[in-house]
PDB file of C-alpha atoms in Angstrom:
ATOM      1  CA  UNK A   1     -41.610  36.216  54.071  1.00 81.00           C
ATOM      2  CA  UNK A   2     -42.421  37.539  50.646  1.00 89.00           C
ATOM      3  CA  UNK A   3     -43.845  41.049  50.295  1.00 93.00           C
ATOM      4  CA  UNK A   4     -46.773  41.357  47.956  1.00 95.00           C
ATOM      5  CA  UNK A   5     -47.989  44.577  46.421  1.00 96.00           C
ATOM      6  CA  UNK A   6     -51.433  44.787  44.901  1.00 97.00           C
ATOM      7  CA  UNK A   7     -52.727  47.606  42.781  1.00 96.00           C
ATOM      8  CA  UNK A   8     -55.134  49.296  42.894  1.00 97.00           C
ATOM      9  CA  UNK A   9     -55.994  49.074  46.569  1.00 96.00           C
ATOM     10  CA  UNK A  10     -59.567  50.029  45.803  1.00 96.00           C
ATOM     11  CA  UNK A  11     -61.663  51.140  42.832  1.00 97.00           C
ATOM     12  CA  UNK A  12     -65.225  52.033  41.978  1.00 98.00           C
ATOM     13  CA  UNK A  13     -66.181  50.904  38.455  1.00 97.00           C
ATOM     14  CA  UNK A  14     -69.153  51.173  36.196  1.00 97.00           C
ATOM     15  CA  UNK A  15     -71.081  48.036  35.318  1.00 97.00           C
ATOM     16  CA  UNK A  16     -70.030  46.581  31.969  1.00 97.00           C
ATOM     17  CA  UNK A  17     -66.467  47.691  32.206  1.00 98.00           C
ATOM     18  CA  UNK A  18     -63.339  45.708  33.102  1.00 98.00           C
ATOM     19  CA  UNK A  19     -60.701  46.150  35.750  1.00 98.00           C
ATOM     20  CA  UNK A  20     -57.226  44.699  35.787  1.00 98.00           C
ATOM     21  CA  UNK A  21     -55.621  44.005  39.176  1.00 98.00           C
ATOM     22  CA  UNK A  22     -51.907  43.719  39.466  1.00 98.00           C
ATOM     23  CA  UNK A  23     -49.925  41.612  41.901  1.00 97.00           C
ATOM     24  CA  UNK A  24     -46.201  42.109  42.310  1.00 97.00           C
ATOM     25  CA  UNK A  25     -44.039  39.937  44.561  1.00 96.00           C
ATOM     26  CA  UNK A  26     -40.554  40.808  45.776  1.00 95.00           C
ATOM     27  CA  UNK A  27     -39.202  37.293  45.075  1.00 93.00           C
ATOM     28  CA  UNK A  28     -39.624  34.655  42.449  1.00 93.00           C
ATOM     29  CA  UNK A  29     -42.423  32.253  43.094  1.00 91.00           C
ATOM     30  CA  UNK A  30     -43.720  29.295  41.141  1.00 89.00           C
ATOM     31  CA  UNK A  31     -47.408  29.543  41.931  1.00 90.00           C
ATOM     32  CA  UNK A  32     -49.642  32.501  42.539  1.00 94.00           C
ATOM     33  CA  UNK A  33     -53.219  32.288  43.708  1.00 95.00           C
ATOM     34  CA  UNK A  34     -56.161  34.648  43.208  1.00 97.00           C
ATOM     35  CA  UNK A  35     -59.001  34.768  45.797  1.00 96.00           C
ATOM     36  CA  UNK A  36     -62.306  36.618  45.987  1.00 97.00           C
ATOM     37  CA  UNK A  37     -63.941  37.683  49.228  1.00 95.00           C
ATOM     38  CA  UNK A  38     -67.490  38.779  48.828  1.00 95.00           C
ATOM     39  CA  UNK A  39     -68.954  41.070  51.511  1.00 92.00           C
ATOM     40  CA  UNK A  40     -69.218  39.328  54.870  1.00 89.00           C
ATOM     41  CA  UNK A  41     -67.999  36.041  53.340  1.00 91.00           C
ATOM     42  CA  UNK A  42     -64.902  33.864  53.510  1.00 92.00           C
ATOM     43  CA  UNK A  43     -62.279  33.704  50.832  1.00 93.00           C
ATOM     44  CA  UNK A  44     -62.944  31.625  47.654  1.00 94.00           C
ATOM     45  CA  UNK A  45     -60.170  30.553  45.392  1.00 94.00           C
ATOM     46  CA  UNK A  46     -60.602  31.781  41.845  1.00 96.00           C
ATOM     47  CA  UNK A  47     -57.586  30.282  40.097  1.00 96.00           C
ATOM     48  CA  UNK A  48     -53.969  29.173  40.371  1.00 94.00           C
ATOM     49  CA  UNK A  49     -51.482  30.884  38.047  1.00 93.00           C
ATOM     50  CA  UNK A  50     -48.309  29.184  37.040  1.00 88.00           C
ATOM     51  CA  UNK A  51     -45.673  30.994  34.996  1.00 84.00           C
ATOM     52  CA  UNK A  52     -45.640  29.780  31.406  1.00 82.00           C
ATOM     53  CA  UNK A  53     -48.868  27.928  31.454  1.00 85.00           C
ATOM     54  CA  UNK A  54     -52.620  28.571  31.462  1.00 89.00           C
ATOM     55  CA  UNK A  55     -54.211  29.373  34.806  1.00 94.00           C
ATOM     56  CA  UNK A  56     -56.214  26.611  36.522  1.00 94.00           C
ATOM     57  CA  UNK A  57     -59.689  27.818  37.422  1.00 96.00           C
ATOM     58  CA  UNK A  58     -61.829  26.544  40.273  1.00 94.00           C
ATOM     59  CA  UNK A  59     -65.376  25.443  39.802  1.00 94.00           C
ATOM     60  CA  UNK A  60     -67.668  28.402  39.116  1.00 95.00           C
ATOM     61  CA  UNK A  61     -64.900  30.578  37.674  1.00 97.00           C
ATOM     62  CA  UNK A  62     -64.156  30.879  33.927  1.00 96.00           C
ATOM     63  CA  UNK A  63     -61.370  32.403  31.987  1.00 97.00           C
ATOM     64  CA  UNK A  64     -63.650  34.687  29.949  1.00 97.00           C
ATOM     65  CA  UNK A  65     -64.805  36.398  33.133  1.00 98.00           C
ATOM     66  CA  UNK A  66     -61.523  36.363  35.040  1.00 98.00           C
ATOM     67  CA  UNK A  67     -58.586  36.248  32.541  1.00 97.00           C
ATOM     68  CA  UNK A  68     -55.298  35.894  34.341  1.00 97.00           C
ATOM     69  CA  UNK A  69     -51.712  36.626  33.042  1.00 95.00           C
ATOM     70  CA  UNK A  70     -48.525  35.361  34.551  1.00 94.00           C
ATOM     71  CA  UNK A  71     -45.730  36.734  32.402  1.00 92.00           C
ATOM     72  CA  UNK A  72     -42.897  36.070  34.867  1.00 93.00           C
ATOM     73  CA  UNK A  73     -42.121  34.637  38.261  1.00 93.00           C
ATOM     74  CA  UNK A  74     -42.801  37.823  40.180  1.00 95.00           C
ATOM     75  CA  UNK A  75     -45.964  39.232  38.641  1.00 95.00           C
ATOM     76  CA  UNK A  76     -49.518  38.382  37.729  1.00 96.00           C
ATOM     77  CA  UNK A  77     -52.685  40.147  36.758  1.00 97.00           C
ATOM     78  CA  UNK A  78     -56.363  39.284  37.269  1.00 98.00           C
ATOM     79  CA  UNK A  79     -58.966  41.009  35.088  1.00 98.00           C
ATOM     80  CA  UNK A  80     -62.555  41.189  36.189  1.00 98.00           C
ATOM     81  CA  UNK A  81     -64.482  41.451  32.904  1.00 98.00           C
ATOM     82  CA  UNK A  82     -67.897  42.867  32.118  1.00 97.00           C
ATOM     83  CA  UNK A  83     -68.447  43.812  35.675  1.00 97.00           C
ATOM     84  CA  UNK A  84     -71.790  43.669  37.471  1.00 97.00           C
ATOM     85  CA  UNK A  85     -72.613  44.745  41.021  1.00 97.00           C
ATOM     86  CA  UNK A  86     -72.285  41.075  42.037  1.00 96.00           C
ATOM     87  CA  UNK A  87     -68.614  41.367  41.320  1.00 97.00           C
ATOM     88  CA  UNK A  88     -68.163  43.789  44.160  1.00 97.00           C
ATOM     89  CA  UNK A  89     -65.703  42.105  46.407  1.00 97.00           C
ATOM     90  CA  UNK A  90     -62.184  42.166  47.776  1.00 96.00           C
ATOM     91  CA  UNK A  91     -59.739  40.361  45.427  1.00 98.00           C
ATOM     92  CA  UNK A  92     -56.535  39.030  46.867  1.00 97.00           C
ATOM     93  CA  UNK A  93     -53.433  37.471  45.442  1.00 97.00           C
ATOM     94  CA  UNK A  94     -51.351  34.973  47.370  1.00 95.00           C
ATOM     95  CA  UNK A  95     -48.102  33.106  46.976  1.00 94.00           C
ATOM     96  CA  UNK A  96     -46.910  29.847  48.461  1.00 87.00           C
ATOM     97  CA  UNK A  97     -43.955  30.008  50.800  1.00 83.00           C
ATOM     98  CA  UNK A  98     -41.773  27.364  52.336  1.00 76.00           C
ATOM     99  CA  UNK A  99     -42.109  28.425  55.964  1.00 74.00           C
ATOM    100  CA  UNK A 100     -45.460  30.080  56.291  1.00 72.00           C
ATOM    101  CA  UNK A 101     -47.527  28.250  53.779  1.00 79.00           C
ATOM    102  CA  UNK A 102     -49.023  31.237  52.019  1.00 89.00           C
ATOM    103  CA  UNK A 103     -48.602  34.964  52.143  1.00 92.00           C
ATOM    104  CA  UNK A 104     -51.398  37.277  51.021  1.00 94.00           C
ATOM    105  CA  UNK A 105     -51.533  40.706  49.539  1.00 94.00           C
ATOM    106  CA  UNK A 106     -53.542  43.406  51.146  1.00 94.00           C
ATOM    107  CA  UNK A 107     -56.254  43.104  48.542  1.00 96.00           C
ATOM    108  CA  UNK A 108     -58.145  45.185  46.062  1.00 97.00           C
ATOM    109  CA  UNK A 109     -61.539  46.416  47.219  1.00 96.00           C
ATOM    110  CA  UNK A 110     -63.780  46.615  44.160  1.00 97.00           C
ATOM    111  CA  UNK A 111     -67.175  48.325  44.037  1.00 97.00           C
ATOM    112  CA  UNK A 112     -69.255  48.037  40.947  1.00 97.00           C
ATOM    113  CA  UNK A 113     -72.021  50.615  40.473  1.00 97.00           C
TER     114      UNK A 113
ATOM    115  CA  UNK B   1     -59.395  18.741  50.556  1.00 59.00           C
ATOM    116  CA  UNK B   2     -60.531  17.990  54.033  1.00 61.00           C
ATOM    117  CA  UNK B   3     -63.358  20.062  55.419  1.00 85.00           C
ATOM    118  CA  UNK B   4     -63.082  21.986  58.687  1.00 92.00           C
ATOM    119  CA  UNK B   5     -65.739  22.971  61.194  1.00 93.00           C
ATOM    120  CA  UNK B   6     -65.328  25.909  63.499  1.00 96.00           C
ATOM    121  CA  UNK B   7     -67.629  27.778  65.787  1.00 97.00           C
ATOM    122  CA  UNK B   8     -69.033  30.880  64.234  1.00 96.00           C
ATOM    123  CA  UNK B   9     -67.971  33.196  66.954  1.00 97.00           C
ATOM    124  CA  UNK B  10     -66.225  33.311  70.371  1.00 97.00           C
ATOM    125  CA  UNK B  11     -65.617  35.923  72.984  1.00 97.00           C
ATOM    126  CA  UNK B  12     -62.551  36.340  75.156  1.00 96.00           C
ATOM    127  CA  UNK B  13     -61.541  38.772  77.901  1.00 97.00           C
ATOM    128  CA  UNK B  14     -58.414  40.735  77.356  1.00 97.00           C
ATOM    129  CA  UNK B  15     -55.417  39.093  78.965  1.00 97.00           C
ATOM    130  CA  UNK B  16     -57.030  35.679  79.134  1.00 97.00           C
ATOM    131  CA  UNK B  17     -56.157  32.715  76.920  1.00 97.00           C
ATOM    132  CA  UNK B  18     -58.313  32.321  73.784  1.00 98.00           C
ATOM    133  CA  UNK B  19     -58.825  28.654  72.797  1.00 98.00           C
ATOM    134  CA  UNK B  20     -60.215  28.246  69.290  1.00 98.00           C
ATOM    135  CA  UNK B  21     -61.298  24.763  68.342  1.00 97.00           C
ATOM    136  CA  UNK B  22     -61.419  23.160  64.886  1.00 96.00           C
ATOM    137  CA  UNK B  23     -62.716  19.824  63.721  1.00 95.00           C
ATOM    138  CA  UNK B  24     -61.175  18.144  60.680  1.00 93.00           C
ATOM    139  CA  UNK B  25     -62.327  14.555  60.978  1.00 91.00           C
ATOM    140  CA  UNK B  26     -61.644  13.671  57.358  1.00 89.00           C
ATOM    141  CA  UNK B  27     -58.038  14.865  57.276  1.00 90.00           C
ATOM    142  CA  UNK B  28     -55.539  12.694  55.468  1.00 87.00           C
ATOM    143  CA  UNK B  29     -52.284  11.478  56.864  1.00 84.00           C
ATOM    144  CA  UNK B  30     -50.122  13.924  54.875  1.00 85.00           C
ATOM    145  CA  UNK B  31     -52.336  16.964  55.263  1.00 89.00           C
ATOM    146  CA  UNK B  32     -51.235  19.851  57.447  1.00 91.00           C
ATOM    147  CA  UNK B  33     -53.394  22.052  59.670  1.00 93.00           C
ATOM    148  CA  UNK B  34     -52.915  25.781  59.021  1.00 93.00           C
ATOM    149  CA  UNK B  35     -54.258  28.687  60.986  1.00 96.00           C
ATOM    150  CA  UNK B  36     -54.673  32.141  59.595  1.00 95.00           C
ATOM    151  CA  UNK B  37     -56.426  35.184  60.765  1.00 96.00           C
ATOM    152  CA  UNK B  38     -58.003  38.169  58.973  1.00 96.00           C
ATOM    153  CA  UNK B  39     -58.308  41.507  60.692  1.00 93.00           C
ATOM    154  CA  UNK B  40     -61.008  43.709  59.281  1.00 85.00           C
ATOM    155  CA  UNK B  41     -60.769  42.784  55.570  1.00 73.00           C
ATOM    156  CA  UNK B  42     -56.959  42.962  55.435  1.00 88.00           C
ATOM    157  CA  UNK B  43     -55.215  40.047  53.771  1.00 92.00           C
ATOM    158  CA  UNK B  44     -55.119  36.847  55.869  1.00 94.00           C
ATOM    159  CA  UNK B  45     -52.166  36.532  58.157  1.00 93.00           C
ATOM    160  CA  UNK B  46     -50.297  33.283  58.759  1.00 93.00           C
ATOM    161  CA  UNK B  47     -50.352  32.188  62.450  1.00 95.00           C
ATOM    162  CA  UNK B  48     -49.056  28.677  62.728  1.00 95.00           C
ATOM    163  CA  UNK B  49     -49.253  25.206  61.168  1.00 93.00           C
ATOM    164  CA  UNK B  50     -48.622  21.622  62.152  1.00 93.00           C
ATOM    165  CA  UNK B  51     -48.865  17.998  60.980  1.00 93.00           C
ATOM    166  CA  UNK B  52     -49.248  15.939  64.183  1.00 91.00           C
ATOM    167  CA  UNK B  53     -47.021  17.390  66.883  1.00 87.00           C
ATOM    168  CA  UNK B  54     -47.976  20.370  68.967  1.00 94.00           C
ATOM    169  CA  UNK B  55     -46.437  23.555  67.762  1.00 96.00           C
ATOM    170  CA  UNK B  56     -45.664  26.911  69.387  1.00 96.00           C
ATOM    171  CA  UNK B  57     -44.332  30.139  68.045  1.00 94.00           C
ATOM    172  CA  UNK B  58     -44.262  33.737  69.077  1.00 94.00           C
ATOM    173  CA  UNK B  59     -47.910  34.248  68.232  1.00 94.00           C
ATOM    174  CA  UNK B  60     -49.753  31.122  69.356  1.00 97.00           C
ATOM    175  CA  UNK B  61     -49.765  27.416  70.180  1.00 98.00           C
ATOM    176  CA  UNK B  62     -51.383  24.643  68.138  1.00 98.00           C
ATOM    177  CA  UNK B  63     -52.541  21.535  69.862  1.00 97.00           C
ATOM    178  CA  UNK B  64     -53.479  18.629  67.532  1.00 96.00           C
ATOM    179  CA  UNK B  65     -55.227  15.615  68.888  1.00 96.00           C
ATOM    180  CA  UNK B  66     -53.473  12.252  68.583  1.00 94.00           C
ATOM    181  CA  UNK B  67     -56.091  11.025  66.015  1.00 94.00           C
ATOM    182  CA  UNK B  68     -55.551  14.379  64.152  1.00 94.00           C
ATOM    183  CA  UNK B  69     -59.343  14.840  63.811  1.00 94.00           C
ATOM    184  CA  UNK B  70     -59.364  18.070  65.726  1.00 95.00           C
ATOM    185  CA  UNK B  71     -57.069  20.856  66.857  1.00 96.00           C
ATOM    186  CA  UNK B  72     -57.047  23.910  69.021  1.00 97.00           C
ATOM    187  CA  UNK B  73     -55.400  27.266  68.476  1.00 98.00           C
ATOM    188  CA  UNK B  74     -54.322  28.930  71.683  1.00 98.00           C
ATOM    189  CA  UNK B  75     -53.612  32.647  71.989  1.00 97.00           C
ATOM    190  CA  UNK B  76     -52.081  32.699  75.512  1.00 97.00           C
ATOM    191  CA  UNK B  77     -52.765  36.312  76.406  1.00 95.00           C
ATOM    192  CA  UNK B  78     -55.319  37.798  74.099  1.00 97.00           C
ATOM    193  CA  UNK B  79     -55.254  41.469  73.395  1.00 97.00           C
ATOM    194  CA  UNK B  80     -57.767  43.736  71.738  1.00 97.00           C
ATOM    195  CA  UNK B  81     -55.708  43.615  68.555  1.00 95.00           C
ATOM    196  CA  UNK B  82     -56.364  39.869  68.359  1.00 97.00           C
ATOM    197  CA  UNK B  83     -59.984  40.561  67.443  1.00 97.00           C
ATOM    198  CA  UNK B  84     -60.242  38.997  63.982  1.00 97.00           C
ATOM    199  CA  UNK B  85     -61.698  36.119  61.988  1.00 96.00           C
ATOM    200  CA  UNK B  86     -59.632  32.985  62.578  1.00 98.00           C
ATOM    201  CA  UNK B  87     -59.497  30.313  59.853  1.00 96.00           C
ATOM    202  CA  UNK B  88     -58.500  26.756  60.421  1.00 95.00           C
ATOM    203  CA  UNK B  89     -57.470  25.168  57.049  1.00 92.00           C
ATOM    204  CA  UNK B  90     -56.426  21.676  56.158  1.00 90.00           C
ATOM    205  CA  UNK B  91     -54.038  22.183  53.284  1.00 84.00           C
ATOM    206  CA  UNK B  92     -54.741  20.202  50.250  1.00 71.00           C
ATOM    207  CA  UNK B  93     -52.510  19.804  47.247  1.00 70.00           C
ATOM    208  CA  UNK B  94     -50.953  23.167  46.536  1.00 68.00           C
ATOM    209  CA  UNK B  95     -53.845  25.304  47.526  1.00 75.00           C
ATOM    210  CA  UNK B  96     -55.688  26.568  50.546  1.00 81.00           C
ATOM    211  CA  UNK B  97     -59.420  26.266  50.806  1.00 82.00           C
ATOM    212  CA  UNK B  98     -60.954  28.537  53.427  1.00 87.00           C
ATOM    213  CA  UNK B  99     -63.919  27.667  55.551  1.00 86.00           C
ATOM    214  CA  UNK B 100     -66.108  30.154  57.291  1.00 89.00           C
ATOM    215  CA  UNK B 101     -63.778  30.704  60.293  1.00 95.00           C
ATOM    216  CA  UNK B 102     -64.427  31.858  63.835  1.00 97.00           C
ATOM    217  CA  UNK B 103     -65.026  35.491  64.635  1.00 97.00           C
ATOM    218  CA  UNK B 104     -63.039  36.151  67.889  1.00 98.00           C
ATOM    219  CA  UNK B 105     -63.978  39.282  69.849  1.00 98.00           C
ATOM    220  CA  UNK B 106     -61.591  40.260  72.526  1.00 97.00           C
ATOM    221  CA  UNK B 107     -63.068  42.642  75.094  1.00 97.00           C
ATOM    222  CA  UNK B 108     -61.609  44.813  77.790  1.00 95.00           C
TER     223      UNK B 108
END
């Protein structure tokens, strides 16, 4: 299965600042997905990122808050903008695979203070 | 996407079989049932998936009822390392929608 590398693995940020999370895959994939997992909660899909087109956001998530880039078939970034303590979560990227459905990165643990 | 219902938590003794149920009564004919688990805030790990036939791999077995409205994930010999949150997901078009999952605690 694909190997996904996420950076940073964790960060502590000041409120009002922005953080960009990188997701690198070791193979070319059509679709990449970004999830958020708030403390003690399940995973919530933020958006789907296709290479060469605008990301598709789920209800409750907007591009101004979570801009996404997808410059090629192996890389994507998610930015968490103008952060508040409510943005403290684990952010995960995921790719679709033929055999296993989806493979997930190990996540970025974000704490906003 | 079809919604799934799982028990909030379950306990299992080490070495015994863990049977995790999932209801998905609104599943459509072409939707697959996927199972993932998440160990202590790591990224979710794929376990198994199926459409209508029972499936088995090196990790687990998946039993899907004939009407496809429910399924059971079976870990045949649970170990302490199987303690995790298990998610049953009915896969919609090109995306996974996670429910609340079952927190499985395997005890000595």
